[in-house]
XYZ file of C-alpha atoms in Angstrom:
267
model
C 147.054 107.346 218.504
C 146.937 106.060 214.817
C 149.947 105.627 212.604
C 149.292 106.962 208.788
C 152.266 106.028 206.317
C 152.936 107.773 203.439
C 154.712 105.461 200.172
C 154.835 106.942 197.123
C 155.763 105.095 193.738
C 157.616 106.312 191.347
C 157.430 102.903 188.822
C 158.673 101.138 192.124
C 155.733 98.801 191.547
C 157.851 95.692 191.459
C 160.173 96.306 194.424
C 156.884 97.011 196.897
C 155.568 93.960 195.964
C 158.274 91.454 195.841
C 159.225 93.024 199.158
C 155.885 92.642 201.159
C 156.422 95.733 203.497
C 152.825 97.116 202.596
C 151.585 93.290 203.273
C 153.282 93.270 206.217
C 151.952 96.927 207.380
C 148.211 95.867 206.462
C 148.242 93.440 209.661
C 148.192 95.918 212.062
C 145.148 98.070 213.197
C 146.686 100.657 214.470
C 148.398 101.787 210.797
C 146.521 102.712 207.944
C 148.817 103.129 204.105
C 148.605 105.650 201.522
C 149.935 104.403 198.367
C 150.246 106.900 195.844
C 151.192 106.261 192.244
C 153.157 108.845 190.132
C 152.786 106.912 187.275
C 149.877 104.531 187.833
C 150.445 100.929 187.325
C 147.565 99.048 187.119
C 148.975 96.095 189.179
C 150.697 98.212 192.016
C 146.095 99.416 192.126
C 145.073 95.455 192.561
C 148.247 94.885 194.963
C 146.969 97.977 197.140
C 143.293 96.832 197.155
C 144.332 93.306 197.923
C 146.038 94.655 201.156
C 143.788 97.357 202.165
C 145.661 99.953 201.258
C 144.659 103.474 200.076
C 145.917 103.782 196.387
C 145.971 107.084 194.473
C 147.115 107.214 191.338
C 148.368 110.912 190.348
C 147.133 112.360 186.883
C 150.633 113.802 186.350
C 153.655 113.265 187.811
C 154.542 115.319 190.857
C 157.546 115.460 192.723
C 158.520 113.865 196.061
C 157.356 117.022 198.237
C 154.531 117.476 196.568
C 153.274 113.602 196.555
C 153.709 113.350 200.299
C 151.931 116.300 201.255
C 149.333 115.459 199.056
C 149.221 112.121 200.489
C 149.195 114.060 204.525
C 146.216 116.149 203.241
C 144.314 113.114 202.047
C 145.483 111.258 205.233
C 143.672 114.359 207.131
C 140.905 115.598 205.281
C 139.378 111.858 203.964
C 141.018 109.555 206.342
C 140.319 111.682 209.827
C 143.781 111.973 210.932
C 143.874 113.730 214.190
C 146.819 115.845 215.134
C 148.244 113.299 218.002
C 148.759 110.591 214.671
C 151.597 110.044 213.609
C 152.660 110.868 209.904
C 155.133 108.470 208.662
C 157.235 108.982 205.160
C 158.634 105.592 204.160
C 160.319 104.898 200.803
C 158.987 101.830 198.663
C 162.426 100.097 199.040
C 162.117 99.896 202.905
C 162.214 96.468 204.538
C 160.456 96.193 207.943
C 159.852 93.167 210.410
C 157.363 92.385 212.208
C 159.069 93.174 215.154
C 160.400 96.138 214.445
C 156.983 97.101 213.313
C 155.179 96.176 216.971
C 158.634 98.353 218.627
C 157.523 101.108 216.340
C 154.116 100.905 217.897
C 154.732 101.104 221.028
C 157.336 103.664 221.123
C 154.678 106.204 219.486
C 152.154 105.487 222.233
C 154.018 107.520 224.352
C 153.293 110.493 222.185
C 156.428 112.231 223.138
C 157.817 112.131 219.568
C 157.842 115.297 217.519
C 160.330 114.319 214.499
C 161.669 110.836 214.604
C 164.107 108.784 212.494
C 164.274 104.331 212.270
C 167.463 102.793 212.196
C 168.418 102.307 208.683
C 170.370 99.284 207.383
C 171.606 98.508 203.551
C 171.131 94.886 203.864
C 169.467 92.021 206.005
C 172.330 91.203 208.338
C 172.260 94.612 209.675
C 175.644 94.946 209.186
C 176.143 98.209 207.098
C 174.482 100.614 208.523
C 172.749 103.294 205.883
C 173.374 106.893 205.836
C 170.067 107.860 206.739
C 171.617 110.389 209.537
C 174.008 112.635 209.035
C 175.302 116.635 210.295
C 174.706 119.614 208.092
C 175.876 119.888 204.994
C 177.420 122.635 203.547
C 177.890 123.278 199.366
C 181.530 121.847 199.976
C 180.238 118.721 201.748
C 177.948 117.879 198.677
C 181.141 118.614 196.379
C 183.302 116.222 198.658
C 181.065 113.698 198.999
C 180.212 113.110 195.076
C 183.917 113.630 193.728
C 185.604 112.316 196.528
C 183.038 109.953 198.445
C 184.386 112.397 201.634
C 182.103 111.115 204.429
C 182.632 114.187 207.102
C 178.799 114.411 207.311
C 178.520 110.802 207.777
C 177.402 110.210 211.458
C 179.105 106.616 212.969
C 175.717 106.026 215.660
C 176.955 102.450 216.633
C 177.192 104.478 220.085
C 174.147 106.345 219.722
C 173.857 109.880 218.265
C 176.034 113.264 220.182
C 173.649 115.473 222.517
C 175.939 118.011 221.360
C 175.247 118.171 217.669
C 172.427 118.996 215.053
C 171.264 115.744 212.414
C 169.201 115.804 209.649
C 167.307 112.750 209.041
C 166.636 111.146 205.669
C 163.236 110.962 204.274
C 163.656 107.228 203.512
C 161.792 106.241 206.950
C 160.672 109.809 208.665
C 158.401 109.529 211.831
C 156.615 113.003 212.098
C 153.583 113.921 214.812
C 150.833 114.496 212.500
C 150.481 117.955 214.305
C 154.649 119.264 213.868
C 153.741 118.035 209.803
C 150.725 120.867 209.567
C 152.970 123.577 211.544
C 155.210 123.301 209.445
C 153.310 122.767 205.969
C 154.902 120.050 204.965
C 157.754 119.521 202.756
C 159.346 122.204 200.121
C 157.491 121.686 197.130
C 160.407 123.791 195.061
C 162.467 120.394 195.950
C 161.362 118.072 193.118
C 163.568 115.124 194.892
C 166.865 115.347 197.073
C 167.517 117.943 200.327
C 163.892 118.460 200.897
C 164.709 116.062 204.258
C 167.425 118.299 204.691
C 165.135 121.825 204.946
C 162.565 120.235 206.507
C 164.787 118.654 209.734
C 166.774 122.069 209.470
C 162.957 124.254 209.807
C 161.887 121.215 212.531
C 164.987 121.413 214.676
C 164.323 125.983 213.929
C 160.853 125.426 215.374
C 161.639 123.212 218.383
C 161.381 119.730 217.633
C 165.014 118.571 217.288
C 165.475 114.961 215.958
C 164.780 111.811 217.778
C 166.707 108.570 216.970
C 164.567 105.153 217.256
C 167.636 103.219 217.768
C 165.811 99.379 218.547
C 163.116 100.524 215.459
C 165.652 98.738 212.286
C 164.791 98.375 208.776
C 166.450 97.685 205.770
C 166.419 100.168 202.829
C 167.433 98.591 199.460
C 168.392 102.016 197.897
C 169.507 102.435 194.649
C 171.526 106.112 195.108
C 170.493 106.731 191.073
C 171.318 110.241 191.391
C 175.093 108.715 191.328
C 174.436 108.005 187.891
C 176.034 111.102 185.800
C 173.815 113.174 183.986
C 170.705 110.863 184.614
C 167.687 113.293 185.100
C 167.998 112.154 188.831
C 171.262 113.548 189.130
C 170.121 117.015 187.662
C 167.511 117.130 190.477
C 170.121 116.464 193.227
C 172.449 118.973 191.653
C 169.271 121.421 191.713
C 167.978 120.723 195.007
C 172.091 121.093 196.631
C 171.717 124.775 195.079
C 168.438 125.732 196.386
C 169.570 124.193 199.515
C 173.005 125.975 199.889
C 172.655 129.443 198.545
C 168.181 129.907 199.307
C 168.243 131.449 202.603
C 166.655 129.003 205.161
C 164.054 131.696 206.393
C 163.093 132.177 202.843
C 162.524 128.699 202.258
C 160.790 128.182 204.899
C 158.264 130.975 204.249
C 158.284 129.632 200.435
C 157.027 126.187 201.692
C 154.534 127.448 203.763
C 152.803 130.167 201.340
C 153.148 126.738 198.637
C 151.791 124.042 200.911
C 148.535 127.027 202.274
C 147.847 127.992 198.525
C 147.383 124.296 197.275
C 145.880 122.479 200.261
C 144.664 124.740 202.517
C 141.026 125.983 202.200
């Protein structure tokens, strides 16, 4: 079992090196990186090389769908990534210990994950827990929650997470079975950024692989929420993807995603 982790920058050059997660990473044997760069940098390249990690710098800007499964295919076609691996999707602002890295590890050796989720914190003390889990949405929730920060979806897992009840999990820190990634062609390249975690959890928990929380697997995610900033181009993606989200038919999308991710990658 090998663990291949997917980062992709989007000018986050500064916050992955100041925080040393991709330092930290290159340590370990058993994890290889894939760095790509949606708008290459040419220090984030000698940062990367330094570290032994695989850097790719894009020749025009994709979105966040589209740069992870690009980074999956080159994780499986150039890198030799078998379908036991493990396919991890891990935003540049993530914080991880040591630790928490060697817990990680040893949790996936068992093999018996098919969709897993860390346990997200916004700051060191690992005190406020991030929303990195939550219940459905529907187009009301997304209303709610920007106009009247209504937290219904919000899940409270302080005593672990309800058998009873579906999650989504955030992409943010995503644990997927390199195999469950390929069945079900990767993320929804119509999402440019925002609910494409969202689909693919909802097509995951469709296809049999329901979510699995890594409660004792913590990290710290340093997020920025810019697409609370009003009429900032990442607030017109989020108010695109909640559309194609709420009124696409799942089934659709899911057939949309897979005809996208077969006609680009697969030959």
């Amino acid at each position: 079992m090998h663990i291949f982790i997917s980062i992709v920058s989007h000018r986050h050059h500064d916050v992955i090196i100041n925080l040393g997660t991709i330092k930290t990473l290159s340590k370990y044997d058993d994890i290889t990186v894939v760095c790509r760069d949606n708008d290459p940098v040419g220090k984030l390249k000698k940062y990367c090389d330094k570290y032994d990690t695989h850097y790719i710098a894009n020749g025009n800007e994709q979105g966040f769908s589209a740069n992870n499964n690009a980074n999956y295919m080159h994780c499986k076609f150039e890198l030799g990534m078998e379908e036991d691996d493990y396919f991890i999707l891990l935003n540049p602002d993530v914080f991880i210990t040591k630790s928490n890295i060697l817990t990680l590890i040893e949790h996936l050796k068992k093999g018996t994950t098919g969709l897993g989720v860390a346990n997200l914190y916004l700051d060191r003390e690992e005190m406020v827990q991030d929303d990195n889990i939550r219940l459905y949405p529907k187009f009301s929730s997304f209303i709610k929650t920007y106009l009247l920060n209504d937290r219904s979806t919000m899940v409270n897992r302080i005593k672990g997470l309800s058998p009873d009840k579906e999650y989504w999990a955030s992409c943010a820190f995503m644990i997927v079975k390199a195999d469950v990634y390929n069945q079900l062609n990767g993320l929804d390249e119509r999402y440019y950024m925002y609910c494409e975690d969202i689909d693919f959890s909802f097509r995951a928990n469709k296809a049999g692989f329901p979510l699995e929380y890594f409660e004792n697997v913590k990290a710290v995610h340093f997020r920025r929420c810019s697409s609370k900033q009003f009429l900032s181009k990442y607030f017109f993606w989020h108010v695109q993807s909640v559309f194609k989200y709420s009124f696409g038919k799942k089934e659709e999308s899911a057939l949309n995603s897979s005809l996208e991710y077969q006609n680009r990658y697969k030959k």
